[in-house]
Coordinates of C-alpha atoms and ligand atoms in Angstrom, one line a residue:
X82 CA 129.7 75.7 -71.9
X83 CA 125.9 75.5 -71.4
X84 CA 124.3 72.3 -70.0
X85 CA 121.7 71.1 -72.5
X86 CA 118.1 70.2 -71.5
X87 CA 114.9 69.6 -73.4
X88 CA 113.1 71.8 -70.8
X89 CA 114.2 74.3 -68.2
X90 CA 111.6 75.5 -65.7
X91 CA 112.2 78.7 -63.7
X92 CA 110.2 78.6 -60.5
X93 CA 109.4 75.6 -58.4
X94 CA 105.9 76.5 -57.2
X95 CA 102.7 74.5 -58.1
X96 CA 103.0 75.8 -61.7
X97 CA 106.7 75.0 -62.2
X98 CA 107.3 71.9 -60.2
X99 CA 104.2 70.1 -61.6
X100 CA 105.2 71.1 -65.1
X101 CA 108.7 69.7 -64.5
X102 CA 107.5 66.4 -63.2
X103 CA 105.0 66.0 -66.0
X104 CA 107.7 66.8 -68.6
X105 CA 110.0 64.3 -67.0
X106 CA 107.3 61.6 -67.1
X107 CA 106.9 62.3 -70.8
X108 CA 110.6 61.6 -71.3
X109 CA 112.0 65.2 -71.5
X110 CA 115.4 65.9 -69.9
X111 CA 114.2 68.6 -67.5
X112 CA 115.7 71.0 -65.0
X113 CA 113.9 73.2 -62.5
X114 CA 115.4 76.3 -60.9
X115 CA 114.0 77.6 -57.7
X116 CA 115.4 80.2 -55.4
X117 CA 113.3 79.7 -52.3
X118 CA 115.1 78.8 -49.1
X119 CA 113.4 77.1 -46.2
X120 CA 113.9 77.7 -42.5
X121 CA 116.8 75.2 -42.5
X122 CA 118.7 77.3 -45.0
X123 CA 118.2 74.7 -47.7
X124 CA 116.1 74.6 -50.9
X125 CA 112.4 74.4 -50.2
X126 CA 110.5 73.6 -53.3
X127 CA 106.7 74.2 -53.7
X128 CA 106.7 78.0 -54.0
X129 CA 104.3 80.3 -52.3
X130 CA 101.6 77.6 -52.0
X131 CA 103.6 75.0 -50.0
X132 CA 105.8 77.4 -48.0
X133 CA 103.8 80.5 -47.2
X134 CA 100.4 80.1 -48.8
X135 CA 97.8 77.4 -49.3
X136 CA 99.3 74.8 -47.0
X137 CA 100.5 76.7 -43.9
X138 CA 97.3 78.8 -43.9
X139 CA 95.1 75.7 -44.0
X140 CA 97.2 74.2 -41.2
X141 CA 96.6 77.2 -39.0
X142 CA 92.9 77.4 -40.0
X143 CA 92.5 73.8 -38.8
X144 CA 94.4 74.4 -35.5
X145 CA 92.4 77.5 -34.8
X146 CA 89.1 75.7 -35.7
X147 CA 89.9 73.0 -33.1
X148 CA 90.5 75.7 -30.5
X149 CA 87.3 77.5 -31.4
X150 CA 85.2 74.3 -31.2
X151 CA 86.7 73.4 -27.8
X152 CA 85.9 76.9 -26.5
X153 CA 82.5 77.4 -28.0
X154 CA 80.9 74.3 -29.5
X155 CA 81.7 71.1 -27.6
X156 CA 79.6 71.9 -24.5
X157 CA 76.5 71.4 -26.7
X158 CA 77.7 67.8 -27.3
X159 CA 78.0 67.3 -23.6
X160 CA 81.8 67.5 -23.8
X161 CA 83.5 69.5 -21.0
X162 CA 87.2 70.2 -21.2
X163 CA 87.7 73.2 -19.0
X164 CA 89.1 76.5 -20.3
X165 CA 91.4 75.8 -23.3
X166 CA 94.7 77.4 -23.8
X167 CA 96.6 77.9 -27.0
X168 CA 100.3 77.2 -27.3
X169 CA 101.2 79.3 -30.3
X170 CA 104.7 77.9 -30.6
X171 CA 103.4 74.3 -30.8
X172 CA 100.8 75.4 -33.4
X173 CA 103.5 76.9 -35.6
X174 CA 105.7 73.9 -35.1
X175 CA 102.9 71.6 -36.4
X176 CA 102.4 73.9 -39.4
X177 CA 106.2 74.0 -40.1
X178 CA 106.3 70.2 -39.9
X179 CA 103.6 69.9 -42.5
X180 CA 105.3 72.4 -44.8
X181 CA 108.7 70.6 -44.4
X182 CA 107.1 67.2 -45.2
X183 CA 105.5 68.6 -48.4
X184 CA 108.5 70.6 -49.7
X185 CA 110.7 67.6 -49.0
X186 CA 108.2 65.5 -50.8
X187 CA 108.6 67.6 -54.0
X188 CA 112.4 67.2 -53.8
X189 CA 111.8 63.4 -53.5
X190 CA 109.5 63.5 -56.5
X191 CA 112.2 65.4 -58.5
X192 CA 114.8 62.7 -57.7
X193 CA 112.4 59.9 -58.5
X194 CA 111.5 61.5 -61.9
X195 CA 115.1 62.5 -62.6
X196 CA 114.3 66.3 -62.7
X197 CA 117.6 68.2 -62.1
X198 CA 117.0 70.8 -59.4
X199 CA 119.0 74.0 -59.1
X200 CA 118.8 76.1 -55.9
X201 CA 119.3 79.6 -57.1
X202 CA 117.9 82.4 -59.2
X203 CA 117.2 81.8 -62.9
X204 CA 117.4 84.5 -65.6
X205 CA 116.2 84.1 -69.1
X206 CA 118.7 85.4 -71.7
X207 CA 118.3 85.4 -75.5
X208 CA 117.9 82.2 -77.5
X209 CA 116.4 80.2 -74.5
X210 CA 119.7 80.4 -72.6
X211 CA 119.1 80.5 -68.8
X212 CA 121.7 81.8 -66.4
X213 CA 121.5 80.4 -62.9
X214 CA 123.0 82.3 -59.9
X215 CA 123.5 79.4 -57.4
X216 CA 122.3 80.0 -53.9
X217 CA 125.2 78.5 -52.0
X218 CA 128.1 79.7 -54.2
X219 CA 129.2 82.7 -56.2
X220 CA 129.2 80.5 -59.4
X221 CA 126.8 80.9 -62.3
X222 CA 125.7 78.0 -64.3
X223 CA 124.5 78.3 -67.9
X224 CA 121.7 76.1 -69.2
X225 CA 120.2 75.9 -72.7
X226 CA 116.9 74.3 -73.7
X227 CA 114.6 73.8 -76.6
X228 CA 111.8 75.0 -74.3
X229 CA 111.7 77.2 -71.2
X230 CA 108.7 77.6 -68.8
X231 CA 108.6 80.7 -66.7
X232 CA 106.7 80.1 -63.5
X233 CA 108.0 82.8 -61.2
X234 CA 104.8 83.3 -59.3
X235 CA 103.6 86.4 -57.4
X236 CA 104.4 88.6 -54.4
X237 CA 102.1 90.8 -52.2
X238 CA 101.2 94.3 -53.4
X239 CA 102.4 97.1 -51.2
X240 CA 100.3 100.2 -50.8
X241 CA 101.6 103.8 -50.4
X242 CA 102.3 105.0 -46.8
X243 CA 102.1 101.5 -45.4
X244 CA 105.6 100.0 -45.3
X245 CA 106.1 96.3 -44.4
X246 CA 108.5 95.9 -41.5
X247 CA 108.1 92.2 -41.2
X248 CA 107.1 92.4 -37.5
X249 CA 104.3 94.8 -36.9
X250 CA 103.2 95.5 -40.5
X251 CA 103.3 92.2 -42.3
X252 CA 102.2 90.3 -45.4
X253 CA 101.0 86.7 -45.5
X254 CA 104.5 85.5 -44.5
X255 CA 104.5 87.5 -41.2
X256 CA 100.8 86.7 -40.4
X257 CA 101.6 83.0 -40.6
X258 CA 104.4 83.5 -38.0
X259 CA 103.0 85.7 -35.2
X260 CA 104.6 84.3 -32.0
X261 CA 101.6 85.2 -29.9
X262 CA 98.0 86.0 -30.5
X263 CA 97.8 89.8 -31.2
X264 CA 95.2 91.4 -29.0
X265 CA 94.2 93.8 -31.8
X266 CA 94.8 92.7 -35.4
X267 CA 94.1 95.1 -38.3
X268 CA 93.8 93.7 -41.8
X269 CA 93.9 95.9 -44.9
X270 CA 91.8 94.2 -47.6
X271 CA 88.8 91.9 -46.9
X272 CA 89.7 89.5 -49.7
X273 CA 90.7 85.8 -49.5
X274 CA 93.9 86.2 -47.5
X275 CA 92.4 88.8 -45.1
X276 CA 89.4 86.5 -44.4
X277 CA 91.4 83.3 -44.0
X278 CA 94.2 84.7 -41.8
X279 CA 91.8 87.1 -40.1
X280 CA 89.7 84.1 -39.1
X281 CA 92.8 82.2 -37.8
X282 CA 93.8 84.9 -35.3
X283 CA 90.2 85.9 -34.5
X284 CA 89.4 82.3 -33.5
X285 CA 92.4 82.3 -31.2
X286 CA 91.1 85.5 -29.5
X287 CA 92.3 88.5 -31.5
X288 CA 90.0 91.4 -32.1
X289 CA 90.1 91.7 -35.8
X290 CA 89.1 94.7 -37.9
X291 CA 89.2 94.3 -41.7
X292 CA 89.5 97.6 -43.7
X293 CA 88.1 97.1 -47.2
X294 CA 88.3 99.8 -49.9
X295 CA 85.4 98.6 -51.9
X296 CA 81.7 99.3 -51.0
X297 CA 80.8 95.6 -51.8
X298 CA 81.9 92.7 -49.7
X299 CA 83.5 89.7 -51.6
X300 CA 82.7 91.4 -55.0
X301 CA 83.9 88.3 -56.9
X302 CA 81.4 85.9 -55.3
X303 CA 77.7 85.5 -56.0
X304 CA 75.8 88.3 -54.2
X305 CA 73.6 85.9 -52.2
X306 CA 76.6 84.0 -50.9
X307 CA 78.6 87.1 -50.2
X308 CA 75.7 88.6 -48.2
X309 CA 75.3 85.4 -46.1
X310 CA 79.1 85.2 -45.6
X311 CA 79.1 88.8 -44.4
X312 CA 76.4 88.0 -41.8
X313 CA 78.2 84.9 -40.5
X314 CA 81.6 86.6 -40.2
X315 CA 80.0 89.4 -38.3
X316 CA 78.4 86.9 -35.9
X317 CA 81.9 85.5 -35.4
X318 CA 83.2 88.9 -34.4
X319 CA 85.1 89.9 -37.6
X320 CA 84.5 93.6 -37.9
X321 CA 84.5 94.2 -41.7
X322 CA 84.5 97.9 -42.6
X323 CA 83.6 98.5 -46.2
X324 CA 84.3 101.7 -48.2
X325 CA 87.3 102.4 -46.0
X326 CA 90.5 103.8 -47.4
X327 CA 93.8 103.5 -45.5
X328 CA 95.7 106.7 -45.7
X329 CA 98.8 105.7 -43.7
X330 CA 100.1 103.3 -41.1
X331 CA 103.0 104.0 -38.7
X332 CA 104.7 101.9 -36.1
X333 CA 104.9 103.7 -32.7
X334 CA 106.6 101.7 -30.0
X335 CA 104.9 98.3 -30.1
X336 CA 101.7 99.6 -31.8
X337 CA 100.6 100.3 -35.3
X338 CA 98.6 103.6 -35.8
X339 CA 96.5 103.5 -38.8
X340 CA 94.7 106.5 -40.3
X341 CA 91.6 105.6 -42.3
X342 CA 88.9 107.5 -44.1
X343 CA 85.6 105.7 -44.0
X344 CA 81.9 106.3 -43.8
X345 CA 82.4 108.4 -40.6
X346 CA 85.2 110.5 -42.0
X347 CA 88.8 110.3 -41.0
X348 CA 89.6 108.1 -38.0
X349 CA 92.7 106.8 -36.1
X350 CA 92.9 103.1 -35.3
X351 CA 95.5 101.3 -33.2
X352 CA 96.5 97.7 -33.6
X353 CA 99.2 95.4 -32.2
X354 CA 99.8 93.9 -35.7
X355 CA 98.7 94.9 -39.2
X356 CA 98.3 92.5 -42.1
X357 CA 98.3 94.0 -45.6
X358 CA 96.4 91.7 -48.0
X359 CA 95.3 93.9 -50.9
X360 CA 96.1 91.4 -53.7
X361 CA 99.3 90.1 -55.3
X362 CA 101.3 91.1 -58.4
X363 CA 103.2 88.9 -60.9
X364 CA 106.8 88.6 -59.8
X365 CA 109.3 89.1 -62.7
X366 CA 112.1 91.0 -61.0
X367 CA 115.5 90.1 -62.5
X368 CA 113.8 87.3 -64.4
X369 CA 114.3 88.5 -68.0
X370 CA 117.4 89.9 -69.6
X371 CA 116.8 92.9 -71.8
X372 CA 117.3 90.9 -75.0
X373 CA 115.2 87.9 -73.8
X374 CA 112.4 89.1 -76.1
X375 CA 109.6 88.2 -73.6
X376 CA 106.9 90.9 -73.4
X377 CA 105.1 92.0 -70.3
X378 CA 101.5 93.3 -70.1
X379 CA 100.6 96.8 -68.8
X380 CA 99.9 95.1 -65.4
X381 CA 103.4 93.6 -65.3
X382 CA 102.3 90.0 -66.1
X383 CA 104.1 87.9 -68.6
X384 CA 102.1 88.2 -71.8
X385 CA 100.8 84.8 -73.0
X386 CA 98.3 83.5 -75.5
X387 CA 95.5 81.1 -74.5
X388 CA 98.0 78.2 -74.6
X389 CA 100.6 79.9 -72.3
X390 CA 103.0 80.8 -75.2
X391 CA 105.0 84.0 -74.6
X392 CA 106.1 86.3 -77.4
X393 CA 109.3 84.1 -77.8
X394 CA 108.9 80.7 -79.6
X395 CA 109.8 77.9 -77.2
X396 CA 109.3 80.1 -74.1
X397 CA 106.1 79.5 -72.1
X398 CA 104.7 81.0 -68.9
X399 CA 102.2 79.7 -66.3
X400 CA 100.7 80.4 -62.9
X401 CA 100.5 83.6 -61.0
X402 CA 102.9 85.4 -63.3
X403 CA 100.4 85.3 -66.1
X404 CA 96.7 86.3 -66.6
X405 CA 93.9 84.4 -64.9
X406 CA 93.1 83.6 -61.3
X407 CA 96.0 83.3 -58.8
X408 CA 95.2 79.8 -57.7
X409 CA 97.5 76.8 -57.2
X410 CA 95.3 74.4 -59.1
X411 CA 95.1 76.8 -62.0
X412 CA 98.9 77.1 -62.0
X413 CA 99.4 73.3 -61.9
X414 CA 96.9 72.5 -64.7
X415 CA 98.6 75.1 -66.9
X416 CA 102.0 73.6 -66.1
X417 CA 100.7 70.1 -67.1
X418 CA 99.1 71.4 -70.3
X419 CA 102.3 73.1 -71.4
X420 CA 104.5 70.1 -70.6
X421 CA 102.1 68.0 -72.7
X422 CA 102.1 70.5 -75.6
X423 CA 105.9 70.5 -75.5
X424 CA 105.9 66.7 -75.7
X425 CA 103.6 67.0 -78.8
X426 CA 100.4 65.9 -77.1
X427 CA 97.1 67.7 -77.3
X428 CA 96.2 69.7 -74.1
X429 CA 94.0 72.5 -73.0
X430 CA 92.6 74.2 -70.0
X431 CA 89.0 75.1 -69.5
X432 CA 89.3 78.4 -67.6
X433 CA 85.5 78.6 -67.2
X434 CA 85.5 75.6 -64.8
X435 CA 88.3 76.6 -62.4
X436 CA 86.8 76.3 -58.9
X437 CA 87.4 78.9 -56.2
X438 CA 87.4 78.1 -52.5
X439 CA 87.7 80.3 -49.5
X440 CA 88.6 78.3 -46.4
X441 CA 86.7 80.3 -43.8
X442 CA 84.0 78.8 -41.6
X443 CA 81.6 78.4 -43.3
X444 CA 83.7 77.6 -46.4
X445 CA 82.8 79.3 -49.6
X446 CA 83.2 77.6 -53.0
X447 CA 82.1 78.3 -56.5
X448 CA 82.5 77.4 -60.1
X449 CA 81.2 79.1 -63.2
X450 CA 79.1 82.2 -63.4
X451 CA 77.5 84.2 -60.6
X452 CA 73.9 85.3 -60.9
X453 CA 75.0 88.9 -61.3
X454 CA 77.3 87.9 -64.2
X455 CA 74.4 86.1 -66.0
X456 CA 72.1 89.1 -65.5
X457 CA 74.7 91.5 -66.9
X458 CA 75.3 89.2 -69.9
X459 CA 71.5 89.0 -70.5
X460 CA 71.5 85.1 -70.2
X461 CA 68.1 83.6 -69.3
X462 CA 68.6 81.2 -66.4
X463 CA 66.8 79.2 -63.8
X464 CA 68.0 79.1 -60.2
X465 CA 67.7 76.4 -57.5
X466 CA 68.9 76.5 -54.0
X467 CA 68.9 74.4 -50.8
X468 CA 69.9 75.2 -47.2
X469 CA 72.1 72.9 -45.2
X470 CA 69.8 73.5 -42.3
X471 CA 67.4 71.1 -44.1
X472 CA 70.0 68.3 -44.3
X473 CA 70.2 65.6 -41.6
X474 CA 74.0 65.5 -41.9
X475 CA 74.4 69.2 -41.4
X476 CA 72.3 69.1 -38.2
X477 CA 74.1 66.0 -37.0
X478 CA 77.4 67.7 -37.6
X479 CA 76.2 70.7 -35.6
X480 CA 77.2 72.8 -38.6
X481 CA 74.1 73.5 -40.8
X482 CA 74.8 77.1 -41.8
X483 CA 74.7 78.0 -45.5
X484 CA 73.3 76.7 -48.8
X485 CA 73.9 75.5 -52.3
X486 CA 72.8 77.6 -55.2
X487 CA 72.7 76.3 -58.7
X488 CA 72.2 78.3 -61.9
X489 CA 71.2 76.6 -65.1
X490 CA 70.5 77.8 -68.6
X491 CA 66.7 78.4 -68.8
X492 CA 66.4 76.7 -72.2
X493 CA 69.0 73.9 -72.3
X494 CA 69.3 73.3 -68.5
X495 CA 73.1 73.2 -68.8
X496 CA 74.7 74.2 -65.4
X497 CA 76.2 77.6 -65.7
X498 CA 77.4 78.1 -62.1
X499 CA 77.2 76.6 -58.6
X500 CA 77.8 78.6 -55.4
X501 CA 78.2 77.0 -52.0
X502 CA 78.6 78.4 -48.6
X503 CA 78.8 75.8 -45.8
X504 CA 80.8 73.0 -44.2
X505 CA 82.9 71.1 -46.7
X506 CA 82.0 73.4 -49.6
X507 CA 85.6 72.9 -50.7
X508 CA 84.9 69.2 -51.3
X509 CA 81.3 69.5 -52.5
X510 CA 82.2 71.8 -55.3
X511 CA 84.2 69.0 -57.1
X512 CA 81.0 67.2 -58.1
X513 CA 79.8 70.4 -59.7
X514 CA 83.0 71.0 -61.5
X515 CA 82.8 67.5 -63.0
X516 CA 79.2 68.1 -64.0
X517 CA 80.1 71.4 -65.7
X518 CA 83.2 69.9 -67.5
X519 CA 80.9 67.2 -69.0
X520 CA 78.4 69.9 -70.1
X521 CA 76.0 68.5 -67.5
X522 CA 72.5 69.8 -66.7
X523 CA 70.8 70.3 -63.4
X524 CA 68.6 67.3 -64.4
X525 CA 71.7 65.2 -64.6
X526 CA 72.7 66.0 -61.0
X527 CA 69.1 65.6 -59.9
X528 CA 69.0 62.0 -61.3
X529 CA 72.2 60.9 -59.7
X530 CA 72.0 59.0 -56.4
X531 CA 73.6 60.8 -53.5
X532 CA 74.5 59.0 -50.3
X533 CA 72.3 59.7 -47.3
X534 CA 73.0 61.3 -44.9
X535 CA 75.6 63.5 -46.5
X536 CA 76.1 67.2 -47.2
X537 CA 76.1 66.4 -50.9
X538 CA 72.4 65.9 -50.6
X539 CA 72.1 69.7 -50.6
X540 CA 73.8 69.8 -54.1
X541 CA 71.2 67.1 -55.2
X542 CA 68.3 69.1 -53.7
X543 CA 69.5 72.4 -55.2
X544 CA 69.6 70.6 -58.6
X545 CA 66.0 69.4 -58.0
X546 CA 65.0 72.9 -56.9
X547 CA 66.1 74.3 -60.3
X548 CA 63.0 72.5 -61.6
X549 CA 61.1 73.3 -58.4
X550 CA 60.9 69.7 -57.3
X551 CA 63.2 69.5 -54.3
X552 CA 61.8 67.1 -51.7
X553 CA 62.9 68.6 -48.4
X554 CA 62.0 72.3 -49.0
X555 CA 59.0 74.2 -50.2
X556 CA 59.8 74.9 -53.8
Ligands
FAD226 P1 104.6 80.4 -56.7 O1 103.9 79.4 -55.9 O2 104.7 81.8 -56.2 O3 106.0 79.9 -57.0 C1 107.0 80.6 -57.7 C2 108.4 80.1 -57.3 O4 109.3 80.6 -58.2 C3 108.8 80.6 -55.9 O5 109.4 79.5 -55.2 C4 109.8 81.7 -56.2 O6 110.7 81.9 -55.2 C5 110.4 81.1 -57.4 N1 111.0 82.1 -58.3 C6 110.6 83.3 -58.7 N2 111.4 83.9 -59.5 C7 112.5 83.1 -59.7 C8 113.7 83.1 -60.4 N3 114.0 84.2 -61.2 N4 114.6 82.1 -60.3 C9 114.3 81.0 -59.5 N5 113.1 80.9 -58.8 C10 112.2 81.9 -58.9 N6 95.7 79.1 -53.9 C11 94.8 78.1 -53.9 O7 94.5 77.5 -55.0 N7 94.3 77.6 -52.7 C12 94.6 78.1 -51.6 O8 94.1 77.7 -50.5 C13 95.5 79.2 -51.5 N8 95.9 79.8 -50.4 C14 96.8 80.8 -50.4 C15 97.1 81.4 -49.1 C16 98.0 82.4 -49.1 C17 98.4 83.1 -47.8 C18 98.6 82.9 -50.3 C19 99.7 84.0 -50.3 C20 98.3 82.3 -51.5 C21 97.4 81.3 -51.6 N9 97.0 80.7 -52.8 C22 96.1 79.7 -52.8 C23 97.6 81.1 -54.0 C24 98.7 80.1 -54.5 O9 99.7 80.1 -53.5 C25 99.3 80.6 -55.8 O10 98.3 80.7 -56.8 C26 100.3 79.6 -56.3 O11 101.3 79.3 -55.4 C27 100.9 80.0 -57.6 O12 101.8 79.1 -58.1 P2 103.0 79.5 -59.0 O13 103.8 78.3 -59.3 O14 102.5 80.3 -60.2 O15 103.9 80.5 -58.2
NAD227 P1 92.2 89.5 -52.9 O1 92.2 90.1 -54.3 O2 91.5 88.3 -52.7 O3 91.7 90.6 -51.9 C1 92.2 91.9 -51.8 C2 91.2 92.8 -51.2 O4 91.8 94.0 -50.9 C3 90.0 93.1 -52.2 O5 88.8 93.0 -51.5 C4 90.3 94.6 -52.6 O6 89.1 95.3 -52.9 C5 91.0 95.1 -51.3 N1 91.8 96.2 -51.5 C6 92.7 96.5 -52.5 N2 93.4 97.6 -52.3 C7 93.0 98.1 -51.1 C8 93.3 99.2 -50.3 N3 94.2 100.1 -50.7 N4 92.7 99.4 -49.1 C9 91.8 98.5 -48.6 N5 91.4 97.4 -49.4 C10 92.0 97.2 -50.6 O7 93.8 89.4 -52.6 P2 94.5 88.7 -51.4 O8 93.6 88.4 -50.3 O9 95.7 89.5 -51.1 O10 95.0 87.4 -52.0 C11 95.8 87.4 -53.2 C12 95.4 86.2 -54.0 O11 95.9 85.0 -53.5 C13 93.9 86.0 -54.2 O12 93.4 86.7 -55.2 C14 93.9 84.5 -54.5 O13 94.0 84.4 -55.9 C15 95.1 84.0 -53.8 N6 94.6 83.3 -52.6 C16 93.8 82.2 -52.7 C17 93.3 81.6 -51.6 C18 92.4 80.4 -51.8 O14 92.2 80.0 -52.9 N7 91.7 80.0 -50.8 C19 93.7 82.0 -50.4 C20 94.6 83.0 -50.2 C21 95.0 83.7 -51.4

């Protein structure tokens, strides 16, 4: 006998758990199946994001930032604290505590919203039947629902001749758990994970070399921002080697020997730890029975239309397992939209205004089109920019690196993209997302009062500079 639900969600990450809560709020009888297990051996909801992604990486970024400030920046403020030391075990304990609080919080929200949670592996059969292999028993449970959401997330991509061993050659999971600061850390892929986790261990004292296959650094970002970021990271000691192909990596004793082919031909590099962060792939292993009817794309993602519908009526898919950026907020918004559509409400997602943030120092954040994208598309635009070095708040903070760059349609002045590199870029971008969602113009932002002294004044001045009337810079 199958247990009946209005909605069964497979996957309890930001896509799945948020969809389940929203569906329950809307009165649907909802179950969510998640197979992730925490360090205590029990279910740990929240997916990659809460367990081994967004949250633990930001916890370590903040810890390492404090250490770095203490070592390098506080003397300027007249603060003397002697030579700092890092207790890695305590740093990891703090991170684990934050993760446990949040994953437990999701379980609490499930209870409060009456979402039935199953700890185990879900598999979609024909006719929206879902088989659950429970984690702590050999039993299988059968569920049946009018609607099913697949939210199975993603896993790291592996490259040939570089096998993960979980200790010396690791993915994000291992790089969040090093029990000591590696003296030499190699990172394959100078993308988001490589830069964030590379920064963590570099700030704590590791010599970090990033091996990037592409000739361009941060190819997704606006070129001006990527260029400035490259300069800043170099100053911090991150050694980013572009156009570098990794041919193989082998563990020898307690070292990793890496053969690369770069601008200087073939070379051998030796590291104490190697992080592989070359992107992630949709995870659909054992998710779909042969007769489930759900189609995959050539790239192995679950095929969906613009409203997250799969090839099977009543089966939907959201988050990292489908097309679009692999971002937690994108997954969650898709989950909410699907839950609302299932409940008969109008819902949509505006993919053009999904913000991106890279939590390095300086932070990098953007929304909308880059200047190179506008050029390629032949769109006429006007650009405005403003450096944080010309803001009182940036100088008072002792962190005035970076700028805001705004791109607006040359004729209508509608904002087409905003690109920020600097302190708190992750928070500053929100104003720009709102402006773009409302179809706002640079003139709109230019006419809005921004508090003084704040970093948001740089957004204001960049908007003014689109029309060449910024006050605190020569236009
Ligand atoms: P996931 O979070 O991967 O969740 C999927 C869940 O489904 C997992 O718990 C998995 O175990 C479970 N599952 C899979 N198959 C089954 C099955 N058959 N049965 C039962 N359960 C199953 N994004 C940001 O927006 N901001 C950040 O700062 C950020 N930082 C990141 C840092 C790192 C190191 C990493 C790796 C990622 C980061 N991301 C960040 C990306 C973000 O984590 C993902 O985009 C997000 O978690 C995707 O959510 P999801 O629900 O689609 O999938
Ligand atoms: P990524 O796509 O950001 O970066 C991968 C990098 O590896 C790219 O620069 C790529 O050119 C390079 N690369 C690919 N193959 C290579 C090879 N064989 N040798 C050398 N370099 C190679 O991927 P990621 O850093 O693994 O992160 C995965 C995803 O997780 C991101 O795309 C992002 O969506 C998400 N994420 C987001 C955040 C955030 O929002 N702050 C943080 C971490 C991860």
